[in-house]
PDB file of C-alpha atoms in Angstrom:
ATOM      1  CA  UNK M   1       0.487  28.976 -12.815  1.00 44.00           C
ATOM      2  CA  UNK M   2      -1.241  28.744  -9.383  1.00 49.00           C
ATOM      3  CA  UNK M   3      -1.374  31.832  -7.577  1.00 52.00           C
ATOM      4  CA  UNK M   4      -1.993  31.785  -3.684  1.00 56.00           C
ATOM      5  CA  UNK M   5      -5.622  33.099  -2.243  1.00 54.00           C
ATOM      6  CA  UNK M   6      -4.825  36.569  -1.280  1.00 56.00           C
ATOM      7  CA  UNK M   7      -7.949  38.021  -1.285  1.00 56.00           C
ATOM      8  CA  UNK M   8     -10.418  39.200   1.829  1.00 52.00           C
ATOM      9  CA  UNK M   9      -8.401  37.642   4.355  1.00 54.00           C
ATOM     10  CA  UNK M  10     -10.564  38.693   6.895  1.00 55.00           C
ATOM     11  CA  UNK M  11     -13.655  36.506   5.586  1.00 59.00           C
ATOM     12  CA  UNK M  12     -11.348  33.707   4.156  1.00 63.00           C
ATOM     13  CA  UNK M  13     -12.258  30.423   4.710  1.00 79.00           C
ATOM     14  CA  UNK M  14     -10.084  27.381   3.648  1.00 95.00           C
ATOM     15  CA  UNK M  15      -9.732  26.246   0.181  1.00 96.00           C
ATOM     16  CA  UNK M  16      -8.631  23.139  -1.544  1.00 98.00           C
ATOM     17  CA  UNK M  17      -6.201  22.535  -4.594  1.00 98.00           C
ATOM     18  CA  UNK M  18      -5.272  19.633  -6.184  1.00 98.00           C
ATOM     19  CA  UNK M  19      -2.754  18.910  -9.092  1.00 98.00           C
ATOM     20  CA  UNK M  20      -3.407  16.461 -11.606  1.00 98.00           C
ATOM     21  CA  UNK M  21      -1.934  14.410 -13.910  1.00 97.00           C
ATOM     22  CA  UNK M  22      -0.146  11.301 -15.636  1.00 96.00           C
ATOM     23  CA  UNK M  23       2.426   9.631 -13.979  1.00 92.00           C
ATOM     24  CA  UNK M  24       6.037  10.974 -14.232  1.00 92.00           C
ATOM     25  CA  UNK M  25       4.384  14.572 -14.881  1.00 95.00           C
ATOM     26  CA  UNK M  26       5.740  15.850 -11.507  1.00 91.00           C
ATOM     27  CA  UNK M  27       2.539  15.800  -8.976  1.00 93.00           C
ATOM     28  CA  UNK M  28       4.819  15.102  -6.225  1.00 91.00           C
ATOM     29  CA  UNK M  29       7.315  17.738  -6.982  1.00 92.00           C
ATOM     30  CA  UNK M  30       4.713  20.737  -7.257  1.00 95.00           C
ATOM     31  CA  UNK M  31       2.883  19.341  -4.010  1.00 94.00           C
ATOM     32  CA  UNK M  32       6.471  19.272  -1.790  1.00 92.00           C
ATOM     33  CA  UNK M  33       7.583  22.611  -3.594  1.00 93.00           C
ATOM     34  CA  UNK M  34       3.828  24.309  -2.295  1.00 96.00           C
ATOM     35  CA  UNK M  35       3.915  22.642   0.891  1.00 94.00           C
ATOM     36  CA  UNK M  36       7.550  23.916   1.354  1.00 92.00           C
ATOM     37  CA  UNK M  37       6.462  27.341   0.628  1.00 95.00           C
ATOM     38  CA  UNK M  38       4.114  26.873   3.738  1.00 95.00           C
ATOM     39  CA  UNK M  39       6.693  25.842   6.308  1.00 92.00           C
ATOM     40  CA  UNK M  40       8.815  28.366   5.263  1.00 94.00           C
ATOM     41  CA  UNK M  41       5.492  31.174   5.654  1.00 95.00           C
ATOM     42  CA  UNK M  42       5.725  29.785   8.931  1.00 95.00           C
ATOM     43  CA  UNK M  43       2.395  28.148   8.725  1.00 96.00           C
ATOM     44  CA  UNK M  44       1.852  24.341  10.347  1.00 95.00           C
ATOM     45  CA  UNK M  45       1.702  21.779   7.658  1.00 94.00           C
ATOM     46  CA  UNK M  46       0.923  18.260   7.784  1.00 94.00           C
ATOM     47  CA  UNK M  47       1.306  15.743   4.868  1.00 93.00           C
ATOM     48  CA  UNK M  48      -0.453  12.495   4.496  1.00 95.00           C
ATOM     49  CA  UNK M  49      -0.635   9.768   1.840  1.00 91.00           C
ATOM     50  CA  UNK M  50      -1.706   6.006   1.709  1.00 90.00           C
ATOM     51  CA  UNK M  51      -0.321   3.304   3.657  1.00 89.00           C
ATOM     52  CA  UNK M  52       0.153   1.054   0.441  1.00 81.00           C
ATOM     53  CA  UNK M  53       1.868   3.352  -1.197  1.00 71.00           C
ATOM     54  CA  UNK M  54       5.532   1.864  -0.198  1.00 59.00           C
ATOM     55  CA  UNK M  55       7.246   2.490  -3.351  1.00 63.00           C
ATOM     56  CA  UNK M  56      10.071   5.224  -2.847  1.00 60.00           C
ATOM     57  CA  UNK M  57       9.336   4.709   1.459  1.00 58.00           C
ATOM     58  CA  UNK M  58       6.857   4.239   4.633  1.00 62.00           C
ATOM     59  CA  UNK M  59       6.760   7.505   5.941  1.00 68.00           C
ATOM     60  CA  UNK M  60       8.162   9.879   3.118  1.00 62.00           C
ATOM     61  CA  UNK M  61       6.157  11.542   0.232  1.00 62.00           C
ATOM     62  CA  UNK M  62       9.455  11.420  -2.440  1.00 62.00           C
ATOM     63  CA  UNK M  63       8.968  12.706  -5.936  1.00 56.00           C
ATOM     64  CA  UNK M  64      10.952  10.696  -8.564  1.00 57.00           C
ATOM     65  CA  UNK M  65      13.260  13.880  -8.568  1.00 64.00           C
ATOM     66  CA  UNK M  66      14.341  12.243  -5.244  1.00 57.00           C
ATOM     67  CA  UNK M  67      13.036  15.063  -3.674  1.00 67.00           C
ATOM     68  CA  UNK M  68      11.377  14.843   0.259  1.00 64.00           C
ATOM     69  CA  UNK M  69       8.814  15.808   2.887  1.00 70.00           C
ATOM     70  CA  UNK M  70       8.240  13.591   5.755  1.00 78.00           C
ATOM     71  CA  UNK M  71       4.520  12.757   5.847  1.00 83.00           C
ATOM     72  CA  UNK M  72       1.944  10.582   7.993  1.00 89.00           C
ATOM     73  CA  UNK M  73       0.883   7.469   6.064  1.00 92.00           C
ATOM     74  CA  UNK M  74      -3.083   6.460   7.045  1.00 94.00           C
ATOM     75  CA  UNK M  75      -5.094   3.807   5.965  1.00 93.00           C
ATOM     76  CA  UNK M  76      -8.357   5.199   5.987  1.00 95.00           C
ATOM     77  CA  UNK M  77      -9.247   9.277   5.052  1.00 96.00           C
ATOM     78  CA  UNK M  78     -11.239   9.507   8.476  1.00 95.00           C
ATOM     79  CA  UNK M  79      -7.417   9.162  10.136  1.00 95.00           C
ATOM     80  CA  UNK M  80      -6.299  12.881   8.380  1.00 96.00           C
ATOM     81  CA  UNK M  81      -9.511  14.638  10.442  1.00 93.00           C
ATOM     82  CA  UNK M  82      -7.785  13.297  13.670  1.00 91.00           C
ATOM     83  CA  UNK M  83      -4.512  14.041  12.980  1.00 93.00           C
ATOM     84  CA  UNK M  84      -4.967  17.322  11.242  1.00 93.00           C
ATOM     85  CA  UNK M  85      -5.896  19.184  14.261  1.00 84.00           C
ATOM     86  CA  UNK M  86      -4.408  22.650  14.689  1.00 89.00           C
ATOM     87  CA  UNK M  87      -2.463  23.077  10.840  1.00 94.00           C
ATOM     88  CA  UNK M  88      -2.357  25.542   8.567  1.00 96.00           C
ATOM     89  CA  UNK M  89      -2.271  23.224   5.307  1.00 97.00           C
ATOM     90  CA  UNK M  90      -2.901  19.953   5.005  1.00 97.00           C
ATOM     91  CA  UNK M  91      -0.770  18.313   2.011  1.00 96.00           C
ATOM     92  CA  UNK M  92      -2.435  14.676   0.652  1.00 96.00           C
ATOM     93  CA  UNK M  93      -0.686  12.134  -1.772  1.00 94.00           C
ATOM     94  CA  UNK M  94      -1.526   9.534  -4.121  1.00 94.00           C
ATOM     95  CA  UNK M  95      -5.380  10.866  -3.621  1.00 96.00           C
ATOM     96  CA  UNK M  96      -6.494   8.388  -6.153  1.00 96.00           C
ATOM     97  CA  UNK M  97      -5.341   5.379  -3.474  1.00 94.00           C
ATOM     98  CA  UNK M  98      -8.182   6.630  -1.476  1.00 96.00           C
ATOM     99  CA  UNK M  99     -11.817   5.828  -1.130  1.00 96.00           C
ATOM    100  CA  UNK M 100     -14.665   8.106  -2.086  1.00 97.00           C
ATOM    101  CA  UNK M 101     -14.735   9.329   1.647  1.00 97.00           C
ATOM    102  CA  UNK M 102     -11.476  11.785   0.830  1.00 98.00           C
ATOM    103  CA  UNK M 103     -13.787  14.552  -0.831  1.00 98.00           C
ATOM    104  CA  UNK M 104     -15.825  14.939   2.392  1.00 98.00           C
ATOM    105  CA  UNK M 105     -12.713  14.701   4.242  1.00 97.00           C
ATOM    106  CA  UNK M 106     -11.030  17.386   1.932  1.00 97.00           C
ATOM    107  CA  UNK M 107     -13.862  19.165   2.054  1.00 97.00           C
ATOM    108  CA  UNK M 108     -14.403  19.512   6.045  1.00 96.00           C
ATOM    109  CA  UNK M 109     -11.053  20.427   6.106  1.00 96.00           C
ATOM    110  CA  UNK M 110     -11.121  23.315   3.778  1.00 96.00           C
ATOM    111  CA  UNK M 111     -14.368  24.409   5.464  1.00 95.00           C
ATOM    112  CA  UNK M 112     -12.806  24.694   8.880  1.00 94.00           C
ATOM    113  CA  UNK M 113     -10.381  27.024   7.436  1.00 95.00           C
ATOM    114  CA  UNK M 114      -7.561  24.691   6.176  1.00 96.00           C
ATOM    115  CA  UNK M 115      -5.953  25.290   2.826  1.00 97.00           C
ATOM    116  CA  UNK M 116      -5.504  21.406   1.217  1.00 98.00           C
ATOM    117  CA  UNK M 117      -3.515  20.499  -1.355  1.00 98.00           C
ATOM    118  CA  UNK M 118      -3.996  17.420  -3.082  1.00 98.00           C
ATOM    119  CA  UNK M 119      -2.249  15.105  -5.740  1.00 96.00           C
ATOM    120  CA  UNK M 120      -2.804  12.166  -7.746  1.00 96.00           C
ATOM    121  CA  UNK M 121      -3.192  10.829 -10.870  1.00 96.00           C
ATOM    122  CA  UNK M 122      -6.237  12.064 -12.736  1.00 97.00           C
ATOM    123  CA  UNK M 123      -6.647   8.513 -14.910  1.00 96.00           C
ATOM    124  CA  UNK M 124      -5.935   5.409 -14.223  1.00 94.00           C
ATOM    125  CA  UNK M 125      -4.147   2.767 -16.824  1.00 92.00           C
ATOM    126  CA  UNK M 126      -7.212   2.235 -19.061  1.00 92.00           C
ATOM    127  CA  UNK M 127      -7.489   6.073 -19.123  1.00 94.00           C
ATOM    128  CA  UNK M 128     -10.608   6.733 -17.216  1.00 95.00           C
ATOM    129  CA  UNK M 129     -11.247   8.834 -14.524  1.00 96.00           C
ATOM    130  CA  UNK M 130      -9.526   7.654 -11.499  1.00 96.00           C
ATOM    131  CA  UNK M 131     -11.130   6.884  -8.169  1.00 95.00           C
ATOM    132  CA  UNK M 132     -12.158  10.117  -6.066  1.00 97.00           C
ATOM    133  CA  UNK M 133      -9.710  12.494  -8.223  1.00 98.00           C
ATOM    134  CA  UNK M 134     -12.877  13.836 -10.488  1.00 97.00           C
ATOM    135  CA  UNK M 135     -14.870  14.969  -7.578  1.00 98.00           C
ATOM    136  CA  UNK M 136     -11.923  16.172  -5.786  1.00 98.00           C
ATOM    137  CA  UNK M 137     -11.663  18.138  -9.162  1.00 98.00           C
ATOM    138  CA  UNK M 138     -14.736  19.507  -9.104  1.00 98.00           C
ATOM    139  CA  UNK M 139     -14.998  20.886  -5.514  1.00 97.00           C
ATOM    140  CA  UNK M 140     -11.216  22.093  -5.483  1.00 98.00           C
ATOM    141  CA  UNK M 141     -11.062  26.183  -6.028  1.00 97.00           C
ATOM    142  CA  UNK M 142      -7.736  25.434  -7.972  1.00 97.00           C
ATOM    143  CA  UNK M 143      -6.557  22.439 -10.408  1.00 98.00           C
ATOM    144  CA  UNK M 144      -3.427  22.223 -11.902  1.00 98.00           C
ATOM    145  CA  UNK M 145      -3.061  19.629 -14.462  1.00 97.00           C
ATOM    146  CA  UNK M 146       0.939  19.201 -14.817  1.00 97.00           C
ATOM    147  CA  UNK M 147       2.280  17.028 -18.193  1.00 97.00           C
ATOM    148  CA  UNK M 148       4.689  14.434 -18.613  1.00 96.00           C
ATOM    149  CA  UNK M 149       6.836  14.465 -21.944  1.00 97.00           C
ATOM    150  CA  UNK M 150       6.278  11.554 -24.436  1.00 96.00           C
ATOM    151  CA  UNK M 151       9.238   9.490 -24.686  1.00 92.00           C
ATOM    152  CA  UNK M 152       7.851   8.211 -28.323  1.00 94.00           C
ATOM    153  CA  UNK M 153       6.404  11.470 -30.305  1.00 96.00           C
ATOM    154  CA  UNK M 154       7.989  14.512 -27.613  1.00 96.00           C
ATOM    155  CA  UNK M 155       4.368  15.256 -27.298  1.00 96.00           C
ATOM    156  CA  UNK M 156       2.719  16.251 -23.661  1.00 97.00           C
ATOM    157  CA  UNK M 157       1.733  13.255 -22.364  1.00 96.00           C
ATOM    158  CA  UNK M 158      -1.085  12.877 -20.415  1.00 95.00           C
ATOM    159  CA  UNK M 159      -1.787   9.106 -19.946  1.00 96.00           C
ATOM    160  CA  UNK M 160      -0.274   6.519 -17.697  1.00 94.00           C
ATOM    161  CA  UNK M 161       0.058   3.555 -19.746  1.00 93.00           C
ATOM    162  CA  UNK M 162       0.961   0.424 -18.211  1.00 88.00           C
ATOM    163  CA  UNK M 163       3.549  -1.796 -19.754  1.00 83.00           C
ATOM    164  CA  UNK M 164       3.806  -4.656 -17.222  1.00 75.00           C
ATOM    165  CA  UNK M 165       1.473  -7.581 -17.493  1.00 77.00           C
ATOM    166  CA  UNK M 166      -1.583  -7.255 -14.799  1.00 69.00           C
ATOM    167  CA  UNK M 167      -5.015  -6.098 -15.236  1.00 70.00           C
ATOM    168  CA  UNK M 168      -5.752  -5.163 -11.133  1.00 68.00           C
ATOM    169  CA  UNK M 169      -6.330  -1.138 -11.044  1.00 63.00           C
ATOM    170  CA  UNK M 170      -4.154  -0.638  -8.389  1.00 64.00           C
ATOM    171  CA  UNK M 171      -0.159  -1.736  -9.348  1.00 67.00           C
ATOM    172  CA  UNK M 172       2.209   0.003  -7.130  1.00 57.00           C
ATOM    173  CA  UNK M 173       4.953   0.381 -10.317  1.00 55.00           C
ATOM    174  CA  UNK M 174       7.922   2.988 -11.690  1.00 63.00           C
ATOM    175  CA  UNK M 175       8.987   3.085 -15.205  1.00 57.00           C
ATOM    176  CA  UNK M 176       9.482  -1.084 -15.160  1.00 69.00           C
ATOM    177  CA  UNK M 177       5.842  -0.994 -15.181  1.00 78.00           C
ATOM    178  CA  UNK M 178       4.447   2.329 -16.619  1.00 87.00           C
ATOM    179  CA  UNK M 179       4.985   4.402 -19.152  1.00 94.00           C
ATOM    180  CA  UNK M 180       3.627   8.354 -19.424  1.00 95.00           C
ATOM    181  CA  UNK M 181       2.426   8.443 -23.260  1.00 97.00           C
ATOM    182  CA  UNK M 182       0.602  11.059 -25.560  1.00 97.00           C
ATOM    183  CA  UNK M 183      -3.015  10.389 -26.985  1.00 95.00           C
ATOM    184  CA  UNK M 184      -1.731   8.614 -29.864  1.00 94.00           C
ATOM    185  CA  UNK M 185       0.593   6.484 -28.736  1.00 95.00           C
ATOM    186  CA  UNK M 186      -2.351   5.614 -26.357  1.00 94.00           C
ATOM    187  CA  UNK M 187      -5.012   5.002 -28.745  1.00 93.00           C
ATOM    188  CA  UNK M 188      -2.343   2.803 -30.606  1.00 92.00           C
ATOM    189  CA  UNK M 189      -1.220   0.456 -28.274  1.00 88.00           C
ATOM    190  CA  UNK M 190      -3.916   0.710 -25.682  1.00 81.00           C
ATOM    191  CA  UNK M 191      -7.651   1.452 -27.222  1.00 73.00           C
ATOM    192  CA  UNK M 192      -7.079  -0.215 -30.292  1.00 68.00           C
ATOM    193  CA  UNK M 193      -5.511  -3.421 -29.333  1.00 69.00           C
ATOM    194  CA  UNK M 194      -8.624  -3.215 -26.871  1.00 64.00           C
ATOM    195  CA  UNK M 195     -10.878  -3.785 -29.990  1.00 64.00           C
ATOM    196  CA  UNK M 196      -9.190  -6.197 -31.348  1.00 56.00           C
TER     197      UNK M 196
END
């Protein structure tokens, strides 16, 4: 369980967290619950995501719980520096959408003081390591890794498997087009139909 940065507040910089995982595994829920926890500290707290990310709305971060925060989208990471100006925390979605340039970005912002809290998926459909989410990984102070539930064993599941047709990395997609498995189902019908 994550447990806020209480110590030395008087030579406390920013930090950064990000949470992890497969899709369905409830990122968004644990990002809008920790950046509600903010607002009601009192603290200013901005959320961004990725323009293309249009799936549940524009402007809203919305977990599949249906649950909200209203957040800026931007098409390019440089855009959060900008708009970030004078917050407390600084909440990002869908990370993995975003170029390599969102670790600096993260990064400058938890050096000027800013706590950051990030999430995205951690692989992408082929299960490898997804766009800027490792090195976000490895420079965050604190990474939760969340867990969907295996429809087919009841296992945790930690992959994203795609069951739509397309082979383009980036499918914008709900459970009509993705499905959150365990290893074996995705070694099954994923890695070893691969080989074939």
């Amino acid at each position: 369980m994550f447990l806020e940065n209480t110590i030395n507040h008087s030579k406390q910089s920013g930090w950064m967290e990000v949470i992890c995982g497969s899709m369905f595994s409830g990122k968004t829920e644990e990002l809008i619950r920790r950046l509600r926890r903010a607002e009601m500290a009192g603290q200013n707290v901005e959320i961004f995501k990725p323009k293309l990310d249009t799936r549940y709305s524009e402007e809203d971060v919305i977990s599949h719980n249906q649950n909200k925060i209203r957040s800026t989208p931007v098409e390019n990471p440089s855009e959060i520096l900008l708009l970030a100006s004078n917050c407390d925390v600084v909440g990002i979605d869908e990370a993995q959408f975003f170029d390599e340039s969102i670790v600096d970005i993260a990064n400058q912002l938890a050096n000027g003081g800013i706590r950051v809290v990030v999430a995205g998926l951690d692989m992408d459909f082929l299960g490898r390591p997804f766009g800027p989410m490792p090195n976000l990984m490895a420079t965050a102070e604190y990474v939760t890794k969340v867990h969907a539930i295996c429809k087919r064993t009841g296992n945790l599941a930690n992959y994203s498997m795609r069951i739509s047709q397309g082979n383009n990395l980036v499918e914008l997609g709900e459970t009509e087009s993705y499905e959150a498995v365990s290893r074996r189902v995705f070694i099954d019908e994923v890695l070893l139909k691969k080989k074939k």
